[in-house]
Coordinates of C-alpha atoms in Angstrom, one line a residue:
Chain A
M292 CA 82.9 136.1 111.3
V293 CA 86.1 136.4 109.8
S294 CA 89.0 137.4 111.9
D295 CA 92.4 139.6 111.4
K296 CA 94.3 136.3 111.6
V297 CA 96.0 135.4 108.5
L298 CA 95.3 131.9 108.4
L299 CA 96.9 131.4 104.6
E300 CA 99.3 133.0 102.5
V301 CA 100.2 132.8 99.1
K302 CA 103.2 134.6 97.3
H303 CA 103.6 135.2 93.9
L304 CA 102.9 131.7 92.7
Q305 CA 103.8 130.9 89.2
K306 CA 102.6 127.3 87.8
S307 CA 103.2 126.1 84.2
F308 CA 102.7 122.7 82.1
G309 CA 105.8 122.8 79.6
D310 CA 105.6 125.7 77.8
K311 CA 101.9 127.1 78.9
T312 CA 101.7 129.1 81.8
I313 CA 98.7 128.5 83.8
F314 CA 99.5 131.3 86.1
K315 CA 102.2 133.5 86.9
D316 CA 102.6 136.0 89.9
L317 CA 99.3 134.8 92.0
S318 CA 98.9 136.2 95.5
L319 CA 96.3 135.6 98.0
T320 CA 95.5 136.2 101.8
V321 CA 92.9 134.4 103.4
R322 CA 91.9 135.5 106.6
Q323 CA 90.8 132.6 109.6
G324 CA 86.6 132.0 109.0
E325 CA 86.8 133.8 105.5
V326 CA 84.9 131.9 102.4
I327 CA 86.6 132.8 99.4
V328 CA 84.8 131.8 96.2
L329 CA 87.3 131.1 92.7
V330 CA 85.1 132.0 90.0
G331 CA 86.7 132.3 86.5
P332 CA 86.2 130.4 82.9
S333 CA 87.6 127.1 82.2
G334 CA 91.1 126.5 81.8
C335 CA 91.6 129.6 83.8
G336 CA 93.7 127.9 86.7
K337 CA 91.3 128.0 89.3
S338 CA 91.7 124.0 89.9
T339 CA 95.4 123.9 89.5
F340 CA 95.5 126.8 92.1
L341 CA 93.8 124.8 94.5
R342 CA 96.0 121.7 93.9
C343 CA 98.8 123.7 94.4
L344 CA 97.5 124.6 98.4
N345 CA 97.9 121.3 99.2
G346 CA 100.7 119.6 97.5
L347 CA 99.1 118.1 94.7
E348 CA 100.8 120.5 91.7
D349 CA 104.6 121.4 92.1
Y350 CA 105.0 124.9 91.7
E351 CA 107.7 126.7 89.8
H352 CA 108.0 130.1 92.1
G353 CA 106.1 131.2 95.0
E354 CA 105.5 130.3 98.6
V355 CA 102.9 129.3 101.0
F356 CA 102.5 130.0 104.1
L357 CA 100.0 128.4 106.5
D358 CA 99.4 130.2 110.4
G359 CA 102.6 132.4 109.5
K360 CA 104.7 129.3 108.6
A361 CA 106.3 128.8 105.0
I362 CA 105.3 125.3 103.5
P363 CA 109.1 123.7 102.2
G364 CA 107.9 123.2 98.9
E365 CA 109.5 119.5 99.1
Q366 CA 106.8 116.6 99.1
K367 CA 107.4 115.4 102.1
S368 CA 106.7 118.6 104.3
W369 CA 103.5 118.3 102.4
Y370 CA 101.7 114.9 104.3
Q371 CA 102.1 117.0 107.6
V372 CA 100.5 119.9 106.0
R373 CA 97.9 118.2 104.5
Q374 CA 96.4 117.5 107.7
K375 CA 95.0 120.9 108.0
I376 CA 94.0 121.5 105.3
G377 CA 91.2 119.5 103.8
M378 CA 90.2 119.0 100.3
V379 CA 87.2 117.6 98.4
F380 CA 87.0 117.0 94.7
Q381 CA 84.7 117.3 91.7
S382 CA 84.8 113.5 91.4
Y383 CA 83.3 111.2 94.0
D384 CA 86.7 110.5 95.4
L385 CA 85.4 108.2 98.3
F386 CA 87.3 104.5 98.0
P387 CA 85.0 102.2 97.0
H388 CA 86.3 98.9 99.1
M389 CA 85.4 100.7 102.4
T390 CA 82.5 101.8 104.0
V391 CA 81.1 105.2 104.7
L392 CA 82.8 105.1 108.2
D393 CA 86.0 102.9 107.5
N394 CA 86.6 106.2 105.1
I395 CA 86.0 108.8 107.5
L396 CA 88.1 106.5 110.0
L397 CA 91.1 106.1 107.6
G398 CA 92.8 109.7 108.0
P399 CA 92.2 110.2 111.9
L400 CA 93.2 106.9 112.9
K401 CA 96.2 105.7 110.2
V402 CA 97.3 109.5 110.1
Q403 CA 96.8 111.1 112.9
K404 CA 97.2 108.5 115.2
R405 CA 93.6 109.5 117.5
T406 CA 91.7 106.9 119.4
K407 CA 88.6 105.2 117.7
E408 CA 86.8 106.4 120.4
E409 CA 87.0 109.8 120.2
V410 CA 87.0 109.7 115.8
L411 CA 84.0 107.5 115.9
Q412 CA 82.2 110.0 118.2
Q413 CA 83.0 112.7 115.9
A414 CA 82.1 110.9 113.0
Q415 CA 79.0 110.2 114.6
N416 CA 78.3 114.2 115.0
L417 CA 79.2 114.9 111.8
L418 CA 77.3 111.9 109.7
E419 CA 74.7 113.1 112.1
R420 CA 75.1 116.7 110.6
V421 CA 74.6 115.7 107.2
G422 CA 71.9 113.1 107.9
L423 CA 74.0 109.8 106.9
W424 CA 74.6 108.3 110.4
D425 CA 72.2 105.4 109.2
R426 CA 74.3 104.5 105.8
R427 CA 77.7 104.4 107.4
N428 CA 77.9 100.8 106.8
D429 CA 77.3 101.1 103.3
Y430 CA 79.6 100.8 100.4
P431 CA 79.9 103.9 98.3
S432 CA 78.4 102.2 95.6
Q433 CA 75.3 102.1 97.1
L434 CA 74.8 105.8 97.6
S435 CA 74.2 108.7 95.3
G436 CA 76.5 110.7 94.2
G437 CA 75.1 113.8 96.5
Q438 CA 75.5 111.7 99.5
K439 CA 78.8 110.5 98.1
Q440 CA 79.9 114.3 98.3
R441 CA 78.2 115.0 101.6
I442 CA 80.7 111.9 102.8
A443 CA 84.0 113.3 101.2
I444 CA 83.1 116.4 102.9
V445 CA 82.6 114.7 106.4
R446 CA 85.7 112.3 105.8
A447 CA 87.4 115.6 104.8
L448 CA 86.5 117.6 108.1
C449 CA 87.0 114.7 110.7
M450 CA 90.8 115.4 109.9
N451 CA 89.8 118.7 111.8
P452 CA 91.3 121.1 109.1
E453 CA 92.1 124.9 109.7
I454 CA 90.8 125.1 105.9
M455 CA 88.6 123.3 103.8
L456 CA 89.3 123.3 99.8
F457 CA 86.5 122.4 97.3
D458 CA 87.1 122.0 93.5
E459 CA 83.8 122.0 91.9
V460 CA 82.3 119.7 94.2
T461 CA 78.9 119.9 92.4
A462 CA 79.8 119.6 89.3
S463 CA 79.4 116.0 88.3
L464 CA 76.4 115.9 90.2
D465 CA 72.8 115.9 88.8
P466 CA 71.2 118.7 89.4
E467 CA 68.3 117.8 92.0
M468 CA 71.5 117.1 94.2
V469 CA 73.2 120.0 94.2
R470 CA 71.3 121.8 96.6
E471 CA 72.2 118.9 99.3
V472 CA 76.1 119.5 99.3
L473 CA 75.8 123.0 98.9
D474 CA 73.6 123.4 101.8
V475 CA 76.1 121.4 104.0
M476 CA 78.9 123.9 102.4
L477 CA 77.1 127.0 103.6
E478 CA 76.3 125.4 107.2
L479 CA 80.2 125.4 107.5
A480 CA 80.7 128.7 106.3
K481 CA 78.0 130.1 108.9
A482 CA 79.7 127.7 111.3
G483 CA 83.0 129.7 110.6
M484 CA 84.9 127.3 109.2
T485 CA 88.0 129.0 106.4
M486 CA 87.1 127.9 103.0
I487 CA 88.3 128.3 98.9
I488 CA 86.0 127.3 97.0
V489 CA 86.1 127.0 93.0
T490 CA 82.3 126.7 92.1
H491 CA 80.2 127.5 88.8
E492 CA 77.3 127.9 90.7
M493 CA 76.9 131.5 91.0
N494 CA 73.7 132.0 93.4
F495 CA 75.8 129.4 95.5
A496 CA 78.8 131.8 95.2
K497 CA 76.7 135.0 95.6
A498 CA 75.1 133.4 99.4
V499 CA 78.5 132.1 100.4
A500 CA 81.4 134.2 99.5
D501 CA 83.1 136.7 102.0
R502 CA 85.2 137.6 98.6
V503 CA 85.0 136.6 95.3
I504 CA 88.2 136.2 93.5
F505 CA 87.7 135.9 89.2
L506 CA 90.5 134.5 87.6
D507 CA 91.7 134.6 83.9
D508 CA 94.4 134.5 82.3
G509 CA 96.7 133.4 84.8
G510 CA 96.2 136.2 86.8
I511 CA 93.5 137.9 89.4
V512 CA 91.9 140.1 87.1
E513 CA 88.8 141.0 89.9
E514 CA 88.8 140.9 93.7
N515 CA 85.4 142.0 95.2
T516 CA 83.0 141.3 97.5
A517 CA 80.5 138.7 96.7
E518 CA 77.7 141.5 96.6
Q519 CA 79.8 143.9 94.4
F520 CA 81.0 141.3 92.3
F521 CA 77.8 140.3 91.1
T522 CA 75.3 143.1 90.8
T523 CA 78.2 145.9 90.1
P524 CA 81.5 144.3 88.9
K525 CA 84.6 146.4 88.4
T526 CA 86.2 144.7 85.3
E527 CA 84.7 144.7 82.0
R528 CA 86.0 141.2 81.7
A529 CA 83.7 139.7 85.0
K530 CA 81.1 141.4 83.7
K531 CA 81.2 139.3 80.6
F532 CA 81.7 136.6 82.0
L533 CA 78.9 137.1 84.2
D534 CA 76.6 138.0 81.3
I535 CA 76.8 134.2 80.1
F536 CA 75.1 132.9 83.0
N537 CA 72.4 135.7 82.7
F538 CA 69.9 134.6 80.1
K539 CA 68.2 137.6 78.4
E540 CA 65.1 137.8 76.5
Chain B
M37 CA 90.5 48.1 81.4
D38 CA 93.4 45.9 83.5
S39 CA 95.2 48.5 82.1
A40 CA 93.7 51.4 84.5
L41 CA 94.5 48.9 87.4
V42 CA 98.0 49.3 87.0
I43 CA 97.4 53.0 88.7
F44 CA 96.8 50.6 92.0
E45 CA 99.7 48.3 91.6
G46 CA 102.1 47.8 94.2
A47 CA 103.5 51.4 94.9
N48 CA 102.3 53.2 92.2
L49 CA 99.7 55.4 93.6
T50 CA 101.5 56.5 96.4
R51 CA 104.7 57.2 94.0
L52 CA 102.3 59.3 92.3
L53 CA 101.2 61.0 94.9
G54 CA 104.4 61.5 96.2
G55 CA 105.5 63.2 92.5
L56 CA 103.1 65.3 92.7
L57 CA 103.4 66.5 95.9
V58 CA 106.7 67.8 94.4
S59 CA 105.5 69.2 91.3
L60 CA 103.3 71.3 94.0
R61 CA 106.1 72.2 96.6
I62 CA 107.7 73.8 93.4
A63 CA 104.4 75.6 92.3
F64 CA 103.3 76.7 95.7
L65 CA 106.8 77.8 96.8
A66 CA 107.6 79.7 93.1
V67 CA 103.6 80.9 93.4
L68 CA 104.7 82.1 96.5
F69 CA 107.7 84.2 95.8
S70 CA 105.8 86.0 92.6
L71 CA 103.1 86.8 94.5
V72 CA 105.2 88.5 96.9
G73 CA 108.0 89.4 94.3
G74 CA 105.1 90.7 92.1
V75 CA 103.5 93.0 93.8
L76 CA 106.8 94.9 94.6
F77 CA 107.8 94.7 90.7
G78 CA 104.7 96.1 90.2
I79 CA 105.1 99.1 92.1
L80 CA 108.6 99.9 91.0
M81 CA 107.5 99.5 87.3
N82 CA 105.0 102.0 88.2
S83 CA 108.0 104.2 89.3
K84 CA 108.2 107.6 87.7
N85 CA 112.2 106.7 87.4
T86 CA 113.2 106.5 83.7
V87 CA 116.0 104.1 84.7
V88 CA 114.2 102.1 87.0
K89 CA 111.6 102.0 84.1
V90 CA 113.7 100.8 81.5
L91 CA 115.6 98.0 84.1
C92 CA 111.9 97.2 84.9
R93 CA 111.3 96.3 81.4
V94 CA 114.4 94.8 80.4
F95 CA 113.9 92.2 83.1
L96 CA 109.8 91.8 82.3
E97 CA 110.6 91.1 78.2
S98 CA 113.7 88.5 79.1
V99 CA 111.8 86.6 81.3
R100 CA 109.0 86.5 78.5
I101 CA 111.0 85.9 75.5
I102 CA 113.2 83.2 76.5
P103 CA 111.2 80.1 77.3
Q104 CA 111.0 78.8 80.5
L105 CA 113.0 75.6 79.7
V106 CA 115.8 77.7 78.4
W107 CA 116.1 79.3 81.5
L108 CA 116.1 76.1 83.5
F109 CA 118.5 74.9 81.7
I110 CA 120.7 77.9 81.9
F111 CA 120.3 77.6 85.9
Y112 CA 120.3 74.1 86.3
F113 CA 123.5 73.3 83.2
E114 CA 125.4 76.5 82.9
M115 CA 125.5 77.6 86.2
T116 CA 127.3 74.9 87.2
K117 CA 129.8 75.3 84.0
V118 CA 130.3 78.9 84.3
F119 CA 130.5 79.9 87.9
H120 CA 131.0 76.0 89.0
I121 CA 127.9 76.7 91.2
H122 CA 126.0 73.5 91.7
I123 CA 122.1 74.3 92.2
D124 CA 119.9 71.0 93.2
A125 CA 117.2 70.7 90.0
E126 CA 114.2 71.2 92.4
V127 CA 116.0 74.7 93.7
A128 CA 117.1 75.6 90.4
S129 CA 113.5 75.4 88.7
I130 CA 112.0 77.3 92.0
I131 CA 114.1 80.0 91.0
V132 CA 113.2 79.7 87.6
F133 CA 109.6 79.7 87.9
S134 CA 109.8 82.0 90.5
L135 CA 111.2 84.5 88.5
W136 CA 109.0 83.9 85.5
G137 CA 106.1 84.6 87.9
T138 CA 107.5 87.9 89.4
A139 CA 108.0 89.3 86.1
E140 CA 104.2 88.0 84.7
M141 CA 102.7 89.1 88.1
G142 CA 104.6 92.1 88.3
D143 CA 103.2 93.1 84.7
L144 CA 100.0 92.7 86.2
V145 CA 100.0 94.3 89.3
R146 CA 101.4 97.4 87.1
G147 CA 98.4 97.2 84.8
A148 CA 96.0 96.9 88.2
I149 CA 97.6 100.1 89.5
S150 CA 97.6 102.2 86.8
S151 CA 93.9 101.1 86.0
L152 CA 92.9 102.9 89.1
P153 CA 91.8 106.0 88.6
Q154 CA 94.3 109.2 89.3
H155 CA 91.9 110.4 91.8
Q156 CA 91.6 107.8 94.3
R157 CA 95.6 108.3 94.6
E158 CA 95.2 112.2 95.4
S159 CA 92.2 111.8 97.5
G160 CA 94.4 109.7 99.6
F161 CA 97.4 112.0 99.6
A162 CA 94.8 114.6 100.5
L163 CA 94.0 112.9 103.6
G164 CA 97.4 113.1 104.2
L165 CA 98.3 109.8 103.9
T166 CA 102.0 108.7 103.2
K167 CA 102.8 107.1 99.8
I168 CA 103.0 103.7 102.0
Q169 CA 99.9 104.3 103.7
L170 CA 98.6 105.2 100.5
Y171 CA 99.2 101.9 98.6
H172 CA 98.8 99.5 101.8
Y173 CA 95.1 101.1 102.3
V174 CA 93.9 102.6 99.2
I175 CA 95.9 101.6 95.8
L176 CA 96.5 97.5 96.9
P177 CA 93.6 96.4 98.1
Q178 CA 91.4 97.8 95.0
A179 CA 94.0 96.5 92.5
V180 CA 94.1 92.6 94.4
R181 CA 90.2 93.2 93.2
R182 CA 91.1 93.6 89.7
L183 CA 94.2 91.3 89.6
L184 CA 92.6 88.3 90.9
P185 CA 91.6 86.6 87.6
P186 CA 94.5 87.0 85.8
A187 CA 96.6 86.3 89.1
I188 CA 94.8 82.9 89.3
N189 CA 95.2 82.3 85.7
L190 CA 99.1 83.0 86.0
V191 CA 98.8 80.1 89.2
T192 CA 97.0 77.5 87.0
R193 CA 99.4 78.2 84.3
M194 CA 102.7 77.9 86.8
I195 CA 101.3 75.0 88.6
K196 CA 101.2 73.3 85.1
T197 CA 103.7 74.3 83.6
T198 CA 106.0 73.0 86.3
S199 CA 105.9 69.8 84.3
L200 CA 109.3 71.1 82.4
V201 CA 111.3 70.4 85.5
V202 CA 111.4 66.7 84.2
L203 CA 113.7 68.0 81.4
I204 CA 116.3 69.0 84.1
G205 CA 116.0 65.9 86.2
V206 CA 113.5 66.7 88.5
I207 CA 110.9 63.4 89.7
E208 CA 107.7 65.4 89.7
V209 CA 104.4 63.7 88.8
L210 CA 104.5 63.2 85.3
K211 CA 108.3 61.8 85.4
I212 CA 106.8 59.2 87.7
G213 CA 103.6 58.6 85.7
Q214 CA 106.4 57.7 82.4
Q215 CA 108.2 55.6 84.9
V216 CA 105.1 53.6 85.8
I217 CA 104.5 53.0 82.1
E218 CA 107.7 52.2 81.4
I219 CA 107.8 49.3 83.4
S220 CA 103.9 48.0 83.0
I221 CA 105.0 48.4 79.4
F222 CA 104.5 44.5 78.5
S223 CA 102.0 43.2 81.7
A224 CA 99.7 46.6 80.5
P225 CA 100.1 48.4 77.0
N226 CA 97.2 50.6 77.3
A227 CA 98.7 52.0 80.7
A228 CA 99.9 55.6 79.4
F229 CA 96.1 55.9 78.6
W230 CA 94.9 55.6 82.4
V231 CA 98.2 56.8 83.8
Y232 CA 98.2 60.3 82.0
G233 CA 94.8 60.7 82.4
F234 CA 95.0 60.3 85.8
I235 CA 97.5 62.8 86.2
F236 CA 95.6 65.0 84.3
F237 CA 92.9 64.1 86.8
L238 CA 95.4 65.0 89.3
Y239 CA 96.3 68.6 87.7
F240 CA 92.3 69.3 87.9
I241 CA 92.0 68.6 91.5
V242 CA 94.6 70.9 92.4
C243 CA 93.8 73.6 89.8
W244 CA 89.5 73.5 90.0
P245 CA 90.0 74.6 94.2
V246 CA 91.9 77.8 93.2
S247 CA 89.0 78.9 90.3
L248 CA 87.0 77.9 92.6
M249 CA 88.2 80.3 95.3
A250 CA 88.6 83.1 92.9
K251 CA 85.2 82.6 91.8
W252 CA 83.9 83.4 95.3
L253 CA 86.3 86.0 95.9
E254 CA 84.9 87.8 92.8
N255 CA 81.2 87.6 94.1
Y256 CA 82.2 88.5 97.7
W257 CA 83.9 91.6 96.5
A258 CA 81.0 92.1 94.2
S259 CA 78.1 91.8 97.0
K260 CA 80.3 94.3 98.7
G261 CA 79.8 96.6 95.4
V262 CA 83.5 96.8 94.7

């Protein structure tokens, strides 16, 4: 599924909050159709890194290229770029005053100025795929966490993004709802969507990732295939990190 | 009991209602300007720019600290003295009440906006919304719902406070009430009780529907799960 075409390229990204450096000199190349999972201890900058990729955070140094074109750092240019970069957050971020359908239609209609007919058709296809078309007229407060998160994914997909960013999307879900969200993401991966995923679900990471990137102390400690990372990690730090998730008698 | 009939004697009732109309005209225009101005001022108050923030704060606090009555005197009497501009008393009232309403409303809008979770803003941006679109479709509709109870409180306060304009010579409902009482001081010595009671009733039937509408809207939104 992974093509040779480079979709997103990050070069020497540096970010700090005040005196605290979150990461420096972070570089990453993402090819079309590739699924990258970012793992690492809390506070290692995974989420901040994702947020830099669609302009929700400023960064001090470095460059981000999408489709070979550099994204100028100013806020203005991000409005354009964000249409091509979908993002789903940890908190259920649906707009509570809009129905499911209005949530999904907002971006395509108001930002992309597409016709309602066309967007509605697409929204229906996507909602049917996640099994929530019959909830289209509900308000977010009437939905479960898992349902909200699936809708949030649909909302991002309806913009026809080239790449999707997932920021710990299952972290605040009840355990029994995690699966339904992960299944949607797995299906997306199979369909060839380019994705960068931050997650603590290691089994899911193993199943979905083409490449795993282990971040710690503001840098990439290890970059490996999913299979090798979880069975025979190259670095000591990655081993230690993975041990946390293994209960041993 | 005869004193109660004073209200209906001659042109008294029409005059009282005419006075109410003056009060309402001032209140309505001031509320209208305050709603528009307050939203803009509230957005401005949420600005990250320090200079803008400080200027907003100065405006808000000076409007708050100085009593409305003093503002009325400043705009009606002092403007004429210092700048030789004569402002009609009713216009001066509308200006003062609009400034007051804008400041108070702005502070309410600021509070309502900043009480919204940050991720509402971010998920709007993530969809590619511009700042204006974000406010239009995401922030303001949600802020309005949080704003409603305190804003209605402010509106009714503004309606009631218009009675101050008597003191710069606007003939509104309270002033006409006083005139009616004075004229009939010998024929109906207890008129004051009934006239003021009637004025109380007039204020009530103006403010009550506003509160009812607010309650209805709140229930309506609650049924939508917001």
